[in-house]
Tab-separated table of C-alpha atoms in Angstrom:
chain	number	residue	atom	x	y	z
A	574	UNK	CA	-16.386	-11.693	2.329
A	575	UNK	CA	-16.762	-7.882	2.624
A	576	UNK	CA	-13.162	-6.740	3.347
A	577	UNK	CA	-9.689	-8.015	2.430
A	578	UNK	CA	-6.692	-6.308	4.065
A	579	UNK	CA	-3.337	-7.069	2.397
A	580	UNK	CA	-0.026	-6.637	4.207
A	581	UNK	CA	3.172	-7.120	2.152
A	582	UNK	CA	6.017	-8.236	4.397
A	583	UNK	CA	9.784	-8.165	3.880
A	584	UNK	CA	12.402	-7.964	6.670
A	585	UNK	CA	10.039	-6.529	9.292
A	586	UNK	CA	11.314	-5.213	12.619
A	587	UNK	CA	11.294	-7.580	15.623
A	588	UNK	CA	7.885	-7.625	17.280
A	589	UNK	CA	6.081	-7.061	13.981
A	590	UNK	CA	3.646	-9.884	14.678
A	591	UNK	CA	2.310	-8.094	17.774
A	592	UNK	CA	1.633	-4.960	15.714
A	593	UNK	CA	-0.138	-6.983	13.010
A	594	UNK	CA	-2.352	-8.768	15.520
A	595	UNK	CA	-3.378	-5.664	17.460
A	596	UNK	CA	-3.803	-3.501	14.341
A	597	UNK	CA	-5.822	-6.062	12.402
A	598	UNK	CA	-8.126	-6.783	15.350
A	599	UNK	CA	-8.694	-3.078	16.016
A	600	UNK	CA	-9.556	-2.479	12.359
A	601	UNK	CA	-11.886	-5.471	12.193
A	602	UNK	CA	-13.749	-4.284	15.271
A	603	UNK	CA	-14.101	-0.665	14.158
A	604	UNK	CA	-15.554	-1.556	10.740
A	605	UNK	CA	-17.821	-4.215	12.209
A	606	UNK	CA	-17.496	-6.433	9.142
A	607	UNK	CA	-16.221	-9.880	8.299
A	608	UNK	CA	-12.585	-9.545	7.225
A	609	UNK	CA	-9.747	-11.573	5.793
A	610	UNK	CA	-6.140	-10.615	6.444
A	611	UNK	CA	-3.708	-11.585	3.682
A	612	UNK	CA	-0.042	-11.603	4.699
A	613	UNK	CA	2.294	-11.777	1.698
A	614	UNK	CA	5.820	-12.846	2.643
A	615	UNK	CA	7.923	-11.241	-0.090
A	616	UNK	CA	11.071	-13.333	0.281
A	617	UNK	CA	12.774	-14.885	3.276
A	618	UNK	CA	13.392	-12.748	6.401
A	619	UNK	CA	15.168	-13.581	9.660
A	620	UNK	CA	12.383	-11.966	11.687
A	621	UNK	CA	9.663	-14.089	10.045
A	622	UNK	CA	9.884	-17.516	11.630
A	623	UNK	CA	7.667	-20.564	11.823
A	624	UNK	CA	6.953	-19.609	15.429
A	625	UNK	CA	5.817	-16.049	14.624
A	626	UNK	CA	3.608	-17.273	11.787
A	627	UNK	CA	2.049	-19.971	13.945
A	628	UNK	CA	1.386	-17.426	16.701
A	629	UNK	CA	-0.407	-15.189	14.213
A	630	UNK	CA	-2.440	-18.080	12.825
A	631	UNK	CA	-3.452	-19.064	16.350
A	632	UNK	CA	-4.536	-15.514	17.174
A	633	UNK	CA	-6.028	-14.441	13.848
A	634	UNK	CA	-8.260	-17.204	12.466
A	635	UNK	CA	-9.039	-15.051	9.410
A	636	UNK	CA	-5.350	-14.927	8.374
A	637	UNK	CA	-4.198	-16.197	4.979
A	638	UNK	CA	-0.447	-16.441	4.286
A	639	UNK	CA	1.159	-16.266	0.845
A	640	UNK	CA	4.912	-16.828	0.671
A	641	UNK	CA	7.735	-17.285	-1.802
A	642	UNK	CA	11.519	-17.317	-1.382
A	643	UNK	CA	12.784	-14.439	-3.538
A	644	UNK	CA	12.147	-10.777	-2.724
A	645	UNK	CA	10.213	-9.442	-5.715
A	646	UNK	CA	9.082	-6.017	-4.518
A	647	UNK	CA	6.045	-4.515	-2.836
A	648	UNK	CA	4.025	-4.076	-6.026
A	649	UNK	CA	4.528	-7.710	-6.978
A	650	UNK	CA	3.614	-8.840	-3.454
A	651	UNK	CA	0.375	-6.874	-3.347
A	652	UNK	CA	-0.658	-8.194	-6.761
A	653	UNK	CA	-0.363	-11.716	-5.309
A	654	UNK	CA	-2.574	-10.618	-2.440
A	655	UNK	CA	-5.152	-9.010	-4.718
A	656	UNK	CA	-5.300	-12.159	-6.839
A	657	UNK	CA	-6.088	-14.206	-3.730
A	658	UNK	CA	-8.459	-11.675	-2.124
A	659	UNK	CA	-12.128	-12.524	-1.775
A	660	UNK	CA	-13.366	-9.207	-0.395
A	661	UNK	CA	-15.811	-6.790	-1.961
A	662	UNK	CA	-13.462	-4.089	-0.655
A	663	UNK	CA	-9.701	-4.610	-0.903
A	664	UNK	CA	-7.225	-2.487	1.067
A	665	UNK	CA	-3.477	-2.577	1.546
A	666	UNK	CA	-0.984	-0.945	3.848
A	667	UNK	CA	2.498	-1.542	5.266
A	668	UNK	CA	3.429	-4.314	7.683
A	669	UNK	CA	3.835	-1.892	10.612
A	670	UNK	CA	0.332	-0.461	9.973
A	671	UNK	CA	1.811	3.065	10.144
A	672	UNK	CA	-1.435	5.012	9.684
A	673	UNK	CA	-3.970	5.698	12.394
A	674	UNK	CA	-7.021	3.535	12.857
A	675	UNK	CA	-9.165	6.565	11.967
A	676	UNK	CA	-7.269	6.876	8.668
A	677	UNK	CA	-7.860	3.231	7.803
A	678	UNK	CA	-11.525	3.554	8.693
A	679	UNK	CA	-11.845	6.681	6.515
A	680	UNK	CA	-10.555	4.780	3.464
A	681	UNK	CA	-12.912	1.900	4.211
A	682	UNK	CA	-15.978	4.136	4.738
A	683	UNK	CA	-15.575	5.972	1.414
A	684	UNK	CA	-15.509	2.643	-0.383
A	685	UNK	CA	-18.237	1.039	1.709
A	686	UNK	CA	-20.541	4.026	1.119
A	687	UNK	CA	-19.848	3.816	-2.638
A	688	UNK	CA	-18.403	7.338	-2.732
A	689	UNK	CA	-15.526	6.160	-4.933
A	690	UNK	CA	-14.070	3.082	-6.608
A	691	UNK	CA	-10.435	3.764	-5.678
A	692	UNK	CA	-9.469	5.475	-2.406
A	693	UNK	CA	-5.921	6.838	-2.281
A	694	UNK	CA	-4.535	7.916	1.062
A	695	UNK	CA	-2.641	11.217	0.875
A	696	UNK	CA	-0.206	12.285	3.580
A	697	UNK	CA	-0.602	15.450	5.644
A	698	UNK	CA	2.255	17.914	6.181
A	699	UNK	CA	3.062	16.370	9.574
A	700	UNK	CA	4.251	13.269	7.711
A	701	UNK	CA	7.288	15.081	6.375
A	702	UNK	CA	8.536	15.864	9.875
A	703	UNK	CA	8.943	12.108	10.448
A	704	UNK	CA	11.186	11.364	7.452
A	705	UNK	CA	14.836	12.170	6.628
A	706	UNK	CA	15.571	15.284	4.554
A	707	UNK	CA	16.597	13.341	1.434
A	708	UNK	CA	13.419	11.308	1.536
A	709	UNK	CA	11.391	14.532	1.771
A	710	UNK	CA	13.192	15.912	-1.272
A	711	UNK	CA	12.552	12.754	-3.301
A	712	UNK	CA	8.888	12.616	-2.268
A	713	UNK	CA	8.211	16.253	-3.095
A	714	UNK	CA	10.183	16.005	-6.326
A	715	UNK	CA	8.064	13.055	-7.445
A	716	UNK	CA	4.913	15.005	-6.616
A	717	UNK	CA	6.161	17.904	-8.758
A	718	UNK	CA	6.865	15.678	-11.768
A	719	UNK	CA	3.581	13.812	-11.303
A	720	UNK	CA	1.671	17.087	-11.391
A	721	UNK	CA	3.602	18.761	-14.202
A	722	UNK	CA	4.264	15.823	-16.547
A	723	UNK	CA	1.384	13.422	-15.931
A	724	UNK	CA	-1.252	16.080	-15.124
A	725	UNK	CA	-2.783	13.938	-12.401
A	726	UNK	CA	-5.372	15.313	-9.959
A	727	UNK	CA	-3.682	13.343	-7.155
A	728	UNK	CA	0.032	14.028	-6.842
A	729	UNK	CA	0.769	12.144	-3.606
A	730	UNK	CA	0.593	8.633	-5.010
A	731	UNK	CA	3.160	6.980	-2.715
A	732	UNK	CA	1.196	6.932	0.530
A	733	UNK	CA	1.160	3.367	1.855
A	734	UNK	CA	-2.590	3.161	2.465
A	735	UNK	CA	-5.023	2.551	-0.373
A	736	UNK	CA	-8.190	0.654	-1.118
A	737	UNK	CA	-10.544	-0.144	-3.957
A	738	UNK	CA	-13.819	-1.844	-4.696
A	739	UNK	CA	-13.813	-5.278	-6.315
A	740	UNK	CA	-14.762	-3.710	-9.652
A	741	UNK	CA	-11.453	-1.809	-9.729
A	742	UNK	CA	-9.239	-4.807	-8.918
A	743	UNK	CA	-8.524	-5.208	-12.627
A	744	UNK	CA	-6.813	-1.819	-12.627
A	745	UNK	CA	-4.418	-2.865	-9.893
A	746	UNK	CA	-3.761	-6.242	-11.498
A	747	UNK	CA	-2.893	-4.506	-14.772
A	748	UNK	CA	0.116	-2.797	-13.154
A	749	UNK	CA	3.566	-4.087	-14.066
A	750	UNK	CA	5.952	-2.154	-11.794
A	751	UNK	CA	7.193	-4.344	-8.958
A	752	UNK	CA	8.818	-1.828	-6.654
A	753	UNK	CA	8.539	1.794	-5.541
A	754	UNK	CA	6.405	3.335	-8.300
A	755	UNK	CA	3.699	0.657	-8.518
A	756	UNK	CA	1.428	3.015	-6.525
A	757	UNK	CA	1.907	5.777	-9.080
A	758	UNK	CA	1.132	3.374	-11.922
A	759	UNK	CA	-2.035	2.191	-10.167
A	760	UNK	CA	-3.434	5.650	-9.418
A	761	UNK	CA	-2.433	6.941	-12.856
A	762	UNK	CA	-4.262	4.107	-14.601
A	763	UNK	CA	-7.275	4.599	-12.361
A	764	UNK	CA	-7.407	8.331	-13.115
A	765	UNK	CA	-7.081	7.719	-16.867
A	766	UNK	CA	-9.958	5.236	-16.935
A	767	UNK	CA	-13.181	7.226	-16.766
A	768	UNK	CA	-15.118	4.198	-15.516
A	769	UNK	CA	-13.583	4.661	-12.089
A	770	UNK	CA	-13.978	7.351	-9.456
A	771	UNK	CA	-10.679	8.039	-7.695
A	772	UNK	CA	-10.766	9.926	-4.400
A	773	UNK	CA	-7.933	11.341	-2.274
A	774	UNK	CA	-8.363	10.604	1.445
A	775	UNK	CA	-6.224	12.590	3.943
A	776	UNK	CA	-4.472	10.213	6.337
A	777	UNK	CA	-2.266	10.583	9.403
A	778	UNK	CA	0.671	8.587	10.736
A	779	UNK	CA	0.486	6.884	14.106
A	780	UNK	CA	2.763	8.220	16.834
A	781	UNK	CA	6.346	6.949	17.087
A	782	UNK	CA	6.536	5.535	13.577
A	783	UNK	CA	10.093	5.268	12.253
A	784	UNK	CA	11.096	4.717	8.626
A	785	UNK	CA	13.768	2.359	7.449
A	786	UNK	CA	16.621	3.840	5.479
A	787	UNK	CA	15.866	4.136	1.770
A	788	UNK	CA	18.129	2.241	-0.597
A	789	UNK	CA	19.055	5.001	-3.030
A	790	UNK	CA	20.325	2.477	-5.573
A	791	UNK	CA	16.688	1.972	-6.575
A	792	UNK	CA	16.429	5.535	-7.897
A	793	UNK	CA	17.794	4.857	-11.388
A	794	UNK	CA	15.486	1.911	-12.161
A	795	UNK	CA	12.563	3.836	-10.667
A	796	UNK	CA	13.367	6.797	-12.924
A	797	UNK	CA	13.254	4.381	-15.852
A	798	UNK	CA	9.810	3.179	-14.698
A	799	UNK	CA	8.609	6.790	-14.500
A	800	UNK	CA	9.802	7.441	-18.050
A	801	UNK	CA	7.901	4.354	-19.273
A	802	UNK	CA	4.712	5.730	-17.723
A	803	UNK	CA	5.367	9.097	-19.292
A	804	UNK	CA	6.042	7.690	-22.758
A	805	UNK	CA	3.027	5.358	-22.630
A	806	UNK	CA	0.513	7.919	-21.353
A	807	UNK	CA	-2.655	8.430	-23.411
A	808	UNK	CA	-2.299	11.169	-26.029
């Protein structure tokens, strides 16, 4: 099984199943490889019904569904997907597949051509014109602290499109953060482990993508997670 694409799903917008079907099929066709699509239902959602799931299963025979009742966070959800994945290349992105098909293909090609072990999408400047001002401030602030305190070569760790070769799955599965900063933990661990080649891949948003409002109550626990990474960094 060459490629596993993981989509964590919690409270998606109505019509999400149409986006998943069209996006997954387009990606499968452009890479020209056998693919499995792993949908991880991270808690119960009103917009995820038996009917929508059955429609997806009928239209995507390569779909695998993982579900549990309690919302545990995106990092937790993707770890469940990685554990179940059978692909030589494993990728993940958001349920609305917000990045262009060319961006997804670029991540895949770098891994397929063995140019890197971990491919981290990094957002272009146009991304910031799509998000609210406070979200821009938080994103750029995190990039500043990532660069200055963790001394990482890749500072944009929160882009929702990443991939890795099977050999690097152990790095992702070693992460412990369940929510917002799991991406930072993953890329940080990958950069610290000299066995792995980590590459930044510029990616672009699709047109007309909208972002859900950020729950700012998560900031304090996420700051605590950042401090744990900082305190536990290699000396």
